[in-house]
mmCIF file of C-alpha atoms and ligand atoms in Angstrom:
data_model
loop_
_atom_site.group_PDB
_atom_site.id
_atom_site.type_symbol
_atom_site.label_atom_id
_atom_site.label_comp_id
_atom_site.label_asym_id
_atom_site.label_seq_id
_atom_site.Cartn_x
_atom_site.Cartn_y
_atom_site.Cartn_z
ATOM 1 C CA MET R 1 46.276 -31.372 -0.831
ATOM 2 C CA SER R 2 42.720 -30.952 -2.029
ATOM 3 C CA VAL R 3 40.456 -28.519 -0.207
ATOM 4 C CA ARG R 4 37.085 -29.798 0.942
ATOM 5 C CA PRO R 5 34.255 -27.807 -0.679
ATOM 6 C CA TYR R 6 32.870 -25.640 2.085
ATOM 7 C CA ARG R 7 30.492 -23.315 0.303
ATOM 8 C CA GLU R 8 27.952 -25.838 -0.940
ATOM 9 C CA ILE R 9 24.325 -25.611 0.096
ATOM 10 C CA HIS R 10 22.107 -28.521 -0.914
ATOM 11 C CA ARG R 11 18.589 -27.236 -1.237
ATOM 12 C CA ARG R 12 15.764 -29.423 -0.025
ATOM 13 C CA LYS R 13 13.909 -30.981 -2.942
ATOM 14 C CA CYS R 14 10.338 -29.777 -3.228
ATOM 15 C CA ARG R 15 7.538 -29.065 -5.662
ATOM 16 C CA LYS R 16 7.593 -25.940 -7.763
ATOM 17 C CA ILE R 17 4.601 -23.607 -7.825
ATOM 18 C CA MET R 18 4.001 -20.349 -9.639
ATOM 19 C CA VAL R 19 3.204 -17.019 -8.030
ATOM 20 C CA GLY R 20 2.133 -15.199 -11.165
ATOM 21 C CA ASN R 21 5.147 -15.469 -13.452
ATOM 22 C CA VAL R 22 7.566 -16.091 -10.577
ATOM 23 C CA PRO R 23 8.439 -19.718 -9.808
ATOM 24 C CA VAL R 24 8.795 -20.719 -6.153
ATOM 25 C CA GLY R 25 10.408 -23.991 -5.097
ATOM 26 C CA GLY R 26 12.026 -26.732 -7.161
ATOM 27 C CA ASP R 27 15.146 -25.357 -8.815
ATOM 28 C CA ALA R 28 13.869 -21.758 -8.905
ATOM 29 C CA PRO R 29 16.030 -19.046 -7.314
ATOM 30 C CA ILE R 30 15.040 -18.206 -3.742
ATOM 31 C CA THR R 31 12.749 -15.205 -3.991
ATOM 32 C CA VAL R 32 12.527 -12.135 -1.768
ATOM 33 C CA GLN R 33 9.161 -10.844 -0.600
ATOM 34 C CA THR R 34 7.850 -8.010 1.473
ATOM 35 C CA MET R 35 4.460 -6.620 2.413
ATOM 36 C CA THR R 36 2.986 -3.159 1.920
ATOM 37 C CA ASN R 37 2.007 -1.130 4.990
ATOM 38 C CA THR R 38 -0.110 1.499 3.236
ATOM 39 C CA LEU R 39 -3.894 1.420 3.350
ATOM 40 C CA THR R 40 -4.657 -0.892 0.448
ATOM 41 C CA HIS R 41 -7.617 1.202 -0.672
ATOM 42 C CA ASP R 42 -5.197 4.122 -1.130
ATOM 43 C CA VAL R 43 -4.194 2.908 -4.576
ATOM 44 C CA ASP R 44 -1.647 5.652 -5.317
ATOM 45 C CA ALA R 45 0.216 5.217 -2.026
ATOM 46 C CA THR R 46 0.234 1.425 -2.349
ATOM 47 C CA VAL R 47 1.444 1.496 -5.947
ATOM 48 C CA ALA R 48 4.175 4.010 -5.011
ATOM 49 C CA GLN R 49 5.369 1.761 -2.195
ATOM 50 C CA ILE R 50 5.364 -1.316 -4.420
ATOM 51 C CA ARG R 51 7.407 0.539 -7.037
ATOM 52 C CA THR R 52 9.988 1.534 -4.434
ATOM 53 C CA CYS R 53 10.260 -2.139 -3.502
ATOM 54 C CA GLU R 54 10.542 -3.093 -7.180
ATOM 55 C CA GLU R 55 13.531 -0.749 -7.450
ATOM 56 C CA ALA R 56 15.056 -2.569 -4.466
ATOM 57 C CA GLY R 57 14.605 -5.834 -6.387
ATOM 58 C CA VAL R 58 11.574 -7.412 -4.710
ATOM 59 C CA ASP R 59 10.237 -10.545 -6.444
ATOM 60 C CA ILE R 60 6.781 -10.857 -4.847
ATOM 61 C CA ILE R 61 4.696 -8.438 -2.746
ATOM 62 C CA ARG R 62 1.918 -9.157 -0.268
ATOM 63 C CA VAL R 63 -0.939 -6.743 0.181
ATOM 64 C CA SER R 64 -3.510 -6.899 2.988
ATOM 65 C CA CYS R 65 -7.110 -7.291 1.932
ATOM 66 C CA PRO R 66 -9.150 -6.841 5.099
ATOM 67 C CA ASP R 67 -12.304 -5.461 3.415
ATOM 68 C CA GLU R 68 -14.176 -5.120 0.136
ATOM 69 C CA GLU R 69 -12.694 -1.684 -0.470
ATOM 70 C CA SER R 70 -9.238 -3.287 -0.487
ATOM 71 C CA THR R 71 -10.081 -6.066 -2.932
ATOM 72 C CA ALA R 72 -11.731 -3.434 -5.169
ATOM 73 C CA ALA R 73 -8.497 -1.391 -5.026
ATOM 74 C CA LEU R 74 -6.408 -4.500 -5.711
ATOM 75 C CA LYS R 75 -7.664 -4.613 -9.301
ATOM 76 C CA HIS R 76 -6.216 -1.150 -9.960
ATOM 77 C CA ILE R 77 -2.990 -1.869 -8.058
ATOM 78 C CA VAL R 78 -2.243 -5.090 -9.957
ATOM 79 C CA ARG R 79 -2.483 -3.274 -13.291
ATOM 80 C CA GLN R 80 0.091 -0.653 -12.326
ATOM 81 C CA VAL R 81 2.896 -2.827 -10.967
ATOM 82 C CA LYS R 82 5.201 -5.487 -12.383
ATOM 83 C CA VAL R 83 5.638 -7.873 -9.441
ATOM 84 C CA PRO R 84 3.033 -10.524 -8.635
ATOM 85 C CA ILE R 85 0.768 -9.671 -5.720
ATOM 86 C CA VAL R 86 -0.168 -11.987 -2.862
ATOM 87 C CA ALA R 87 -3.497 -11.031 -1.284
ATOM 88 C CA ASP R 88 -3.393 -11.430 2.481
ATOM 89 C CA ILE R 89 -6.736 -12.766 3.683
ATOM 90 C CA HIS R 90 -7.818 -13.680 7.165
ATOM 91 C CA PHE R 91 -11.078 -15.553 7.712
ATOM 92 C CA HIS R 92 -13.247 -13.867 5.037
ATOM 93 C CA TYR R 93 -13.558 -16.308 2.171
ATOM 94 C CA LYS R 94 -15.373 -13.734 0.035
ATOM 95 C CA ARG R 95 -12.310 -11.453 0.146
ATOM 96 C CA ALA R 96 -10.271 -14.387 -1.192
ATOM 97 C CA ILE R 97 -12.644 -14.879 -4.112
ATOM 98 C CA GLU R 98 -12.696 -11.143 -4.836
ATOM 99 C CA ALA R 99 -8.884 -10.990 -4.665
ATOM 100 C CA ALA R 100 -8.542 -13.882 -7.114
ATOM 101 C CA GLU R 101 -10.945 -12.127 -9.483
ATOM 102 C CA ALA R 102 -9.024 -8.857 -9.031
ATOM 103 C CA GLY R 103 -5.810 -10.412 -10.343
ATOM 104 C CA ALA R 104 -3.954 -11.536 -7.217
ATOM 105 C CA ALA R 105 -1.263 -14.071 -8.113
ATOM 106 C CA CYS R 106 -1.520 -15.871 -4.783
ATOM 107 C CA LEU R 107 -3.851 -15.963 -1.790
ATOM 108 C CA ARG R 108 -2.437 -16.098 1.709
ATOM 109 C CA ILE R 109 -5.227 -17.924 3.467
ATOM 110 C CA ASN R 110 -5.617 -20.796 5.891
ATOM 111 C CA PRO R 111 -8.432 -22.959 4.550
ATOM 112 C CA GLY R 112 -9.208 -24.309 8.027
ATOM 113 C CA ASN R 113 -10.139 -20.802 9.159
ATOM 114 C CA ILE R 114 -12.766 -19.887 6.605
ATOM 115 C CA GLY R 115 -15.661 -22.023 7.775
ATOM 116 C CA SER R 116 -17.487 -24.675 5.769
ATOM 117 C CA ALA R 117 -16.164 -27.144 3.232
ATOM 118 C CA GLU R 118 -18.371 -25.394 0.669
ATOM 119 C CA ARG R 119 -16.544 -22.091 1.244
ATOM 120 C CA VAL R 120 -13.210 -23.832 0.788
ATOM 121 C CA ARG R 121 -14.459 -25.331 -2.483
ATOM 122 C CA GLU R 122 -15.505 -21.875 -3.689
ATOM 123 C CA VAL R 123 -12.121 -20.356 -2.829
ATOM 124 C CA VAL R 124 -10.238 -23.211 -4.484
ATOM 125 C CA LYS R 125 -12.416 -22.847 -7.580
ATOM 126 C CA ALA R 126 -11.725 -19.092 -7.725
ATOM 127 C CA ALA R 127 -7.995 -19.729 -7.319
ATOM 128 C CA ARG R 128 -8.035 -22.344 -10.066
ATOM 129 C CA ASP R 129 -10.146 -20.231 -12.426
ATOM 130 C CA HIS R 130 -7.823 -17.251 -12.051
ATOM 131 C CA GLY R 131 -4.446 -19.027 -11.916
ATOM 132 C CA CYS R 132 -3.778 -18.201 -8.262
ATOM 133 C CA SER R 133 -1.558 -20.216 -6.009
ATOM 134 C CA MET R 134 -1.944 -20.073 -2.217
ATOM 135 C CA ARG R 135 0.123 -19.780 0.916
ATOM 136 C CA ILE R 136 -0.827 -21.491 4.122
ATOM 137 C CA GLY R 137 0.560 -19.275 6.859
ATOM 138 C CA VAL R 138 0.788 -20.733 10.352
ATOM 139 C CA ASN R 139 1.855 -18.360 13.098
ATOM 140 C CA ALA R 140 2.857 -19.436 16.618
ATOM 141 C CA GLY R 141 0.842 -16.514 17.974
ATOM 142 C CA SER R 142 -2.445 -17.599 16.424
ATOM 143 C CA LEU R 143 -2.493 -21.388 16.674
ATOM 144 C CA GLU R 144 -5.852 -23.143 16.782
ATOM 145 C CA ARG R 145 -7.310 -23.610 20.264
ATOM 146 C CA ASP R 146 -7.503 -27.432 20.000
ATOM 147 C CA LEU R 147 -3.792 -27.648 19.168
ATOM 148 C CA LEU R 148 -2.894 -25.351 22.050
ATOM 149 C CA GLU R 149 -4.930 -27.574 24.369
ATOM 150 C CA LYS R 150 -3.313 -30.707 22.952
ATOM 151 C CA TYR R 151 0.273 -29.444 23.191
ATOM 152 C CA GLY R 152 -0.085 -26.969 26.058
ATOM 153 C CA GLU R 153 1.828 -24.164 24.297
ATOM 154 C CA PRO R 154 2.975 -23.121 20.827
ATOM 155 C CA CYS R 155 5.643 -25.660 19.824
ATOM 156 C CA PRO R 156 7.065 -27.013 16.542
ATOM 157 C CA GLU R 157 4.822 -30.105 16.671
ATOM 158 C CA ALA R 158 1.666 -28.002 17.033
ATOM 159 C CA MET R 159 2.712 -25.641 14.234
ATOM 160 C CA VAL R 160 3.498 -28.476 11.834
ATOM 161 C CA GLU R 161 0.250 -30.246 12.700
ATOM 162 C CA SER R 162 -1.661 -27.040 12.034
ATOM 163 C CA ALA R 163 0.093 -26.543 8.684
ATOM 164 C CA LEU R 164 -0.525 -30.118 7.573
ATOM 165 C CA ASP R 165 -4.191 -29.918 8.648
ATOM 166 C CA HIS R 166 -4.667 -26.873 6.407
ATOM 167 C CA ALA R 167 -2.696 -28.552 3.618
ATOM 168 C CA ARG R 168 -4.912 -31.642 3.799
ATOM 169 C CA ILE R 169 -7.991 -29.517 3.169
ATOM 170 C CA LEU R 170 -6.477 -28.212 -0.065
ATOM 171 C CA GLU R 171 -5.234 -31.678 -1.052
ATOM 172 C CA ASP R 172 -8.755 -33.043 -0.508
ATOM 173 C CA ASN R 173 -9.867 -30.446 -3.028
ATOM 174 C CA ASP R 174 -7.208 -31.647 -5.452
ATOM 175 C CA PHE R 175 -5.293 -28.401 -5.079
ATOM 176 C CA PHE R 176 -1.529 -28.602 -4.713
ATOM 177 C CA GLU R 177 -0.363 -25.164 -5.872
ATOM 178 C CA PHE R 178 0.587 -23.852 -2.477
ATOM 179 C CA LYS R 179 3.503 -23.041 -0.226
ATOM 180 C CA ILE R 180 3.606 -23.078 3.536
ATOM 181 C CA SER R 181 5.064 -20.939 6.299
ATOM 182 C CA VAL R 182 5.333 -21.724 10.032
ATOM 183 C CA LYS R 183 6.486 -18.456 11.550
ATOM 184 C CA ALA R 184 7.323 -17.508 15.109
ATOM 185 C CA SER R 185 9.032 -14.497 16.627
ATOM 186 C CA ASP R 186 11.183 -16.860 18.697
ATOM 187 C CA VAL R 187 14.146 -17.947 16.583
ATOM 188 C CA PHE R 188 14.427 -21.407 18.168
ATOM 189 C CA LEU R 189 10.733 -22.114 17.667
ATOM 190 C CA ALA R 190 10.663 -20.843 14.087
ATOM 191 C CA VAL R 191 13.759 -22.824 13.073
ATOM 192 C CA ALA R 192 12.583 -26.045 14.745
ATOM 193 C CA ALA R 193 9.125 -25.727 13.173
ATOM 194 C CA TYR R 194 10.552 -25.213 9.682
ATOM 195 C CA GLN R 195 12.994 -28.107 10.103
ATOM 196 C CA ALA R 196 10.139 -30.431 11.104
ATOM 197 C CA LEU R 197 7.885 -29.170 8.304
ATOM 198 C CA ALA R 198 10.674 -29.568 5.740
ATOM 199 C CA ASP R 199 10.877 -33.261 6.681
ATOM 200 C CA ALA R 200 7.114 -33.736 6.758
ATOM 201 C CA CYS R 201 6.144 -32.486 3.280
ATOM 202 C CA ASP R 202 7.446 -31.576 -0.152
ATOM 203 C CA TYR R 203 5.726 -28.234 -0.547
ATOM 204 C CA PRO R 204 7.786 -25.086 -1.117
ATOM 205 C CA LEU R 205 8.457 -23.195 2.101
ATOM 206 C CA HIS R 206 8.048 -19.479 2.674
ATOM 207 C CA VAL R 207 10.571 -18.759 5.418
ATOM 208 C CA GLY R 208 10.498 -15.958 7.936
ATOM 209 C CA VAL R 209 11.003 -15.027 11.561
ATOM 210 C CA THR R 210 7.880 -13.039 12.279
ATOM 211 C CA GLU R 211 7.753 -9.720 14.127
ATOM 212 C CA ALA R 212 11.533 -9.818 14.298
ATOM 213 C CA GLY R 213 11.880 -6.234 15.595
ATOM 214 C CA GLY R 214 13.402 -2.972 14.380
ATOM 215 C CA LEU R 215 15.862 -2.552 11.534
ATOM 216 C CA ARG R 216 19.011 -3.558 13.412
ATOM 217 C CA SER R 217 17.759 -6.084 15.970
ATOM 218 C CA GLY R 218 15.274 -7.606 13.519
ATOM 219 C CA THR R 219 17.950 -7.960 10.865
ATOM 220 C CA VAL R 220 20.224 -9.809 13.273
ATOM 221 C CA LYS R 221 17.416 -12.089 14.457
ATOM 222 C CA SER R 222 16.302 -12.801 10.884
ATOM 223 C CA ALA R 223 19.846 -13.451 9.714
ATOM 224 C CA ILE R 224 20.366 -15.991 12.489
ATOM 225 C CA GLY R 225 17.019 -17.758 12.078
ATOM 226 C CA MET R 226 16.564 -17.617 8.341
ATOM 227 C CA GLY R 227 20.292 -17.892 7.751
ATOM 228 C CA SER R 228 20.561 -21.188 9.583
ATOM 229 C CA LEU R 229 17.553 -22.598 7.703
ATOM 230 C CA LEU R 230 18.790 -21.422 4.310
ATOM 231 C CA TRP R 231 22.252 -22.760 5.092
ATOM 232 C CA ALA R 232 20.628 -26.156 5.713
ATOM 233 C CA GLY R 233 18.895 -25.895 2.324
ATOM 234 C CA ILE R 234 15.467 -25.020 3.743
ATOM 235 C CA GLY R 235 13.532 -22.112 2.241
ATOM 236 C CA ASP R 236 12.259 -21.261 -1.233
ATOM 237 C CA THR R 237 11.028 -17.735 -0.689
ATOM 238 C CA ILE R 238 11.782 -15.389 2.214
ATOM 239 C CA ARG R 239 10.283 -12.413 3.939
ATOM 240 C CA VAL R 240 12.242 -10.440 6.473
ATOM 241 C CA SER R 241 9.720 -8.998 8.911
ATOM 242 C CA LEU R 242 10.929 -5.664 10.308
ATOM 243 C CA SER R 243 9.388 -2.613 11.904
ATOM 244 C CA ALA R 244 10.918 -0.651 9.031
ATOM 245 C CA GLU R 245 10.070 0.394 5.496
ATOM 246 C CA PRO R 246 9.213 -2.549 3.198
ATOM 247 C CA ALA R 247 12.105 -1.683 0.855
ATOM 248 C CA GLU R 248 14.478 -2.159 3.820
ATOM 249 C CA GLU R 249 13.059 -5.667 4.304
ATOM 250 C CA VAL R 250 13.848 -6.360 0.652
ATOM 251 C CA ARG R 251 17.433 -5.097 0.983
ATOM 252 C CA VAL R 252 18.008 -7.155 4.129
ATOM 253 C CA GLY R 253 16.484 -10.216 2.422
ATOM 254 C CA PHE R 254 18.915 -9.917 -0.462
ATOM 255 C CA ASP R 255 21.814 -9.335 1.922
ATOM 256 C CA ILE R 256 20.984 -12.584 3.755
ATOM 257 C CA LEU R 257 20.832 -14.490 0.470
ATOM 258 C CA LYS R 258 24.008 -12.787 -0.774
ATOM 259 C CA SER R 259 25.887 -13.753 2.390
ATOM 260 C CA LEU R 260 25.133 -17.393 1.649
ATOM 261 C CA GLY R 261 25.802 -17.105 -2.086
ATOM 262 C CA LEU R 262 22.164 -18.024 -2.800
ATOM 263 C CA ARG R 263 21.296 -14.917 -4.812
ATOM 264 C CA HIS R 264 23.535 -12.272 -6.251
ATOM 265 C CA ARG R 265 22.073 -8.838 -6.751
ATOM 266 C CA GLY R 266 23.855 -5.529 -6.720
ATOM 267 C CA VAL R 267 27.223 -4.642 -5.301
ATOM 268 C CA ASN R 268 28.574 -6.886 -2.570
ATOM 269 C CA VAL R 269 30.746 -4.490 -0.555
ATOM 270 C CA ILE R 270 33.618 -5.972 1.430
ATOM 271 C CA SER R 271 35.040 -3.368 3.783
ATOM 272 C CA CYS R 272 37.222 -3.315 6.858
ATOM 273 C CA PRO R 273 36.105 -1.829 10.182
ATOM 274 C CA SER R 274 39.021 0.652 9.985
ATOM 275 C CA CYS R 275 41.581 1.396 12.687
ATOM 276 C CA ALA R 276 44.552 3.680 13.321
ATOM 277 C CA ARG R 277 46.234 2.292 10.199
ATOM 278 C CA GLN R 278 43.537 3.492 7.809
ATOM 279 C CA ASN R 279 44.811 5.792 5.097
ATOM 280 C CA PHE R 280 41.404 7.292 4.270
ATOM 281 C CA ASN R 281 38.075 7.539 6.106
ATOM 282 C CA VAL R 282 36.758 4.006 5.516
ATOM 283 C CA ILE R 283 33.455 4.314 7.378
ATOM 284 C CA GLU R 284 32.382 7.533 5.676
ATOM 285 C CA THR R 285 33.478 6.307 2.250
ATOM 286 C CA VAL R 286 31.592 3.013 2.555
ATOM 287 C CA SER R 287 28.483 4.727 3.844
ATOM 288 C CA ILE R 288 28.400 7.160 0.874
ATOM 289 C CA LEU R 289 29.270 4.417 -1.618
ATOM 290 C CA GLU R 290 26.451 2.162 -0.400
ATOM 291 C CA GLN R 291 23.980 4.981 -1.041
ATOM 292 C CA ARG R 292 25.460 5.969 -4.390
ATOM 293 C CA LEU R 293 25.538 2.351 -5.602
ATOM 294 C CA ALA R 294 22.080 1.321 -4.396
ATOM 295 C CA HIS R 295 20.706 1.577 -7.946
ATOM 296 C CA ILE R 296 23.093 -1.081 -9.311
ATOM 297 C CA SER R 297 21.395 -4.467 -9.664
ATOM 298 C CA THR R 298 24.211 -6.198 -11.566
ATOM 299 C CA PRO R 299 26.019 -8.651 -9.279
ATOM 300 C CA MET R 300 29.555 -7.494 -8.536
ATOM 301 C CA SER R 301 32.024 -7.385 -5.647
ATOM 302 C CA LEU R 302 33.838 -4.289 -4.377
ATOM 303 C CA SER R 303 36.433 -4.244 -1.602
ATOM 304 C CA ILE R 304 37.132 -1.031 0.311
ATOM 305 C CA ILE R 305 40.022 -1.583 2.698
ATOM 306 C CA GLY R 306 41.849 0.994 4.804
ATOM 307 C CA CYS R 307 45.435 -0.164 4.367
ATOM 308 C CA VAL R 308 47.767 -2.739 2.877
ATOM 309 C CA VAL R 309 47.393 -5.164 5.821
ATOM 310 C CA ASN R 310 44.327 -6.738 4.190
ATOM 311 C CA GLY R 311 43.722 -4.581 1.106
ATOM 312 C CA PRO R 312 45.706 -6.435 -1.584
ATOM 313 C CA GLY R 313 44.449 -9.834 -0.383
ATOM 314 C CA GLU R 314 40.799 -8.790 -0.507
ATOM 315 C CA ALA R 315 41.326 -6.975 -3.817
ATOM 316 C CA ARG R 316 42.589 -10.188 -5.407
ATOM 317 C CA GLU R 317 39.205 -11.812 -4.721
ATOM 318 C CA THR R 318 36.938 -8.956 -5.823
ATOM 319 C CA ASP R 319 35.920 -7.436 -9.152
ATOM 320 C CA ILE R 320 36.959 -3.957 -8.073
ATOM 321 C CA GLY R 321 39.321 -3.377 -5.160
ATOM 322 C CA PHE R 322 40.430 -0.260 -3.364
ATOM 323 C CA THR R 323 43.184 -0.114 -0.761
ATOM 324 C CA GLY R 324 44.328 2.920 1.214
ATOM 325 C CA GLY R 325 47.984 3.868 0.663
ATOM 326 C CA GLY R 326 50.277 6.247 2.587
ATOM 327 C CA ASN R 327 50.752 9.840 1.414
ATOM 328 C CA ASN R 328 47.521 9.851 -0.543
ATOM 329 C CA THR R 329 48.607 7.029 -2.868
ATOM 330 C CA HIS R 330 45.576 4.782 -2.732
ATOM 331 C CA GLN R 331 45.503 1.790 -5.045
ATOM 332 C CA VAL R 332 42.722 0.613 -7.350
ATOM 333 C CA TYR R 333 42.574 -3.034 -8.444
ATOM 334 C CA LEU R 334 40.552 -4.347 -11.358
ATOM 335 C CA ASN R 335 39.801 -8.061 -11.581
ATOM 336 C CA GLY R 336 42.349 -8.731 -8.859
ATOM 337 C CA ALA R 337 45.268 -6.903 -10.487
ATOM 338 C CA GLN R 338 46.771 -3.516 -9.612
ATOM 339 C CA ALA R 339 45.326 -0.921 -11.999
ATOM 340 C CA HIS R 340 46.042 2.657 -10.967
ATOM 341 C CA ARG R 341 46.523 5.090 -8.090
ATOM 342 C CA LEU R 342 43.896 7.448 -6.674
ATOM 343 C CA LYS R 343 43.902 10.558 -4.468
ATOM 344 C CA ASP R 344 41.581 11.273 -1.510
ATOM 345 C CA GLU R 345 39.395 13.762 -3.328
ATOM 346 C CA ASP R 346 38.647 11.362 -6.205
ATOM 347 C CA ILE R 347 37.751 8.206 -4.244
ATOM 348 C CA VAL R 348 33.942 8.155 -4.259
ATOM 349 C CA ALA R 349 33.296 9.628 -7.700
ATOM 350 C CA HIS R 350 35.915 7.403 -9.315
ATOM 351 C CA LEU R 351 34.752 4.174 -7.672
ATOM 352 C CA VAL R 352 31.108 4.925 -8.555
ATOM 353 C CA LYS R 353 32.190 5.492 -12.172
ATOM 354 C CA LEU R 354 34.146 2.211 -12.252
ATOM 355 C CA VAL R 355 31.201 0.239 -10.845
ATOM 356 C CA GLU R 356 28.676 1.865 -13.211
ATOM 357 C CA GLU R 357 30.911 1.226 -16.231
ATOM 358 C CA LYS R 358 31.469 -2.396 -15.252
ATOM 359 C CA ALA R 359 27.733 -2.910 -14.679
ATOM 360 C CA ALA R 360 26.965 -1.416 -18.112
ATOM 361 C CA ARG R 361 29.558 -3.739 -19.760
ATOM 362 C CA ILE R 362 28.174 -6.836 -18.004
ATOM 363 C CA GLU R 363 24.579 -5.944 -18.949
ATOM 364 C CA ALA R 364 25.562 -5.281 -22.584
ATOM 365 C CA GLU R 365 27.357 -8.651 -22.765
ATOM 366 C CA LYS R 366 24.348 -10.373 -21.217
ATOM 367 C CA ALA R 367 21.973 -8.736 -23.693
ATOM 368 C CA ALA R 368 24.222 -9.742 -26.615
ATOM 369 C CA LEU R 369 24.320 -13.358 -25.413
ATOM 370 C CA GLU R 370 20.537 -13.421 -25.008
ATOM 371 C CA GLN R 371 20.109 -11.972 -28.484
ATOM 372 C CA ALA R 372 22.458 -14.560 -29.960
ATOM 373 C CA ALA R 373 20.612 -17.373 -28.168
ATOM 374 C CA ALA R 374 17.261 -16.061 -29.414
ATOM 375 C CA ALA R 375 18.594 -15.826 -32.990
ATOM 376 C CA GLN R 376 19.948 -19.380 -32.724
ATOM 377 C CA ALA R 377 16.580 -20.621 -31.473
ATOM 378 C CA VAL R 378 14.797 -18.944 -34.432
ATOM 379 C CA ALA R 379 17.331 -20.441 -36.870
ATOM 380 C CA ALA R 380 16.814 -23.910 -35.392
ATOM 381 C CA GLU R 381 13.024 -23.764 -35.900
HETATM 382 S S1 LIG T 1 42.693 -3.349 6.883
HETATM 383 FE FE1 LIG T 1 44.115 -1.869 7.761
HETATM 384 S S2 LIG T 1 42.846 -0.103 8.241
HETATM 385 FE FE2 LIG T 1 41.463 -1.787 7.939
HETATM 386 S S3 LIG T 1 41.128 -2.574 9.995
HETATM 387 FE FE3 LIG T 1 42.752 -3.790 9.079
HETATM 388 S S4 LIG T 1 44.644 -2.816 9.719
HETATM 389 FE FE4 LIG T 1 42.973 -1.342 10.091
#
């Protein structure tokens, strides 16, 4: 009997834009974003925070530019980091122009909020001259007064109408290099707004549940809201919005994408909750391993299971498996097959070594393949 494919996600077809050198939309991988929370004019602190996020794998970072001091600092920040920077602008069109000149890769700005058509033209010109894309960011909490009067309350229809109104202003200026977000802190509202927007346009969508909460509650809320959208193929770039360090938002973003098989980065740990049958301390081991393996970016799966009830089965499906055995006879599996035994005192150090060695092998193979492809391309010229 054939098994129906049950892991497929069909991504919504949309345009592709560039945020610096990072593609968003089309067939590009779904990217993970966050936002700095340092004072932007404190260049050293902002650069340090961006670098921490880069280590966590962030693809794009947004930086607030509320004043001239911030756009002046942006120039120095952009030079010191690798990821493209989105300048977050509210209302002040001059900040947008300054940010574009300072090297921002994208401007987060709602063209309907910056005043005259002339100002919009100036911002669009600056974006075009400096290779900036834009993001229209509609938020349920700051909808235009006329839409609130028309619809009575923030609702998906009002949010989509707001987004399309802003989009039309850019289209009228012959500018199409933008993505759109329609965020709300209410999961139902955010999901419904994104679903309606996904049907109404073919622009890439920046997906997020805004002001989702603290690390745990916000992660759950984001996973439900963004997870259901991503599962339905909606979303080209994501930002998890937590009252937590930006690097945590990045890690949670990747975990959401990993859960759906949409991005693979780092070690995907499969572990059991543990119970009276556990033959080693599963919770403590997993907690230490997650910290010790945080630096690994190579995609790989690792199962850590307390006993033979589920251990061998999970190990068969993972790159590296570890199952607790009685009398200190724990079993290591490599590529699904039994490899060797391990004692309590060796568990963490040995598993870290196995993962690091495997990551190094995979990266070396990848580099060799890339080198061979490059040599082939030169030979074909
Ligand atoms: S795999 Fe074993 S130790 Fe882990 S929860 Fe299940 S029965 Fe308990």
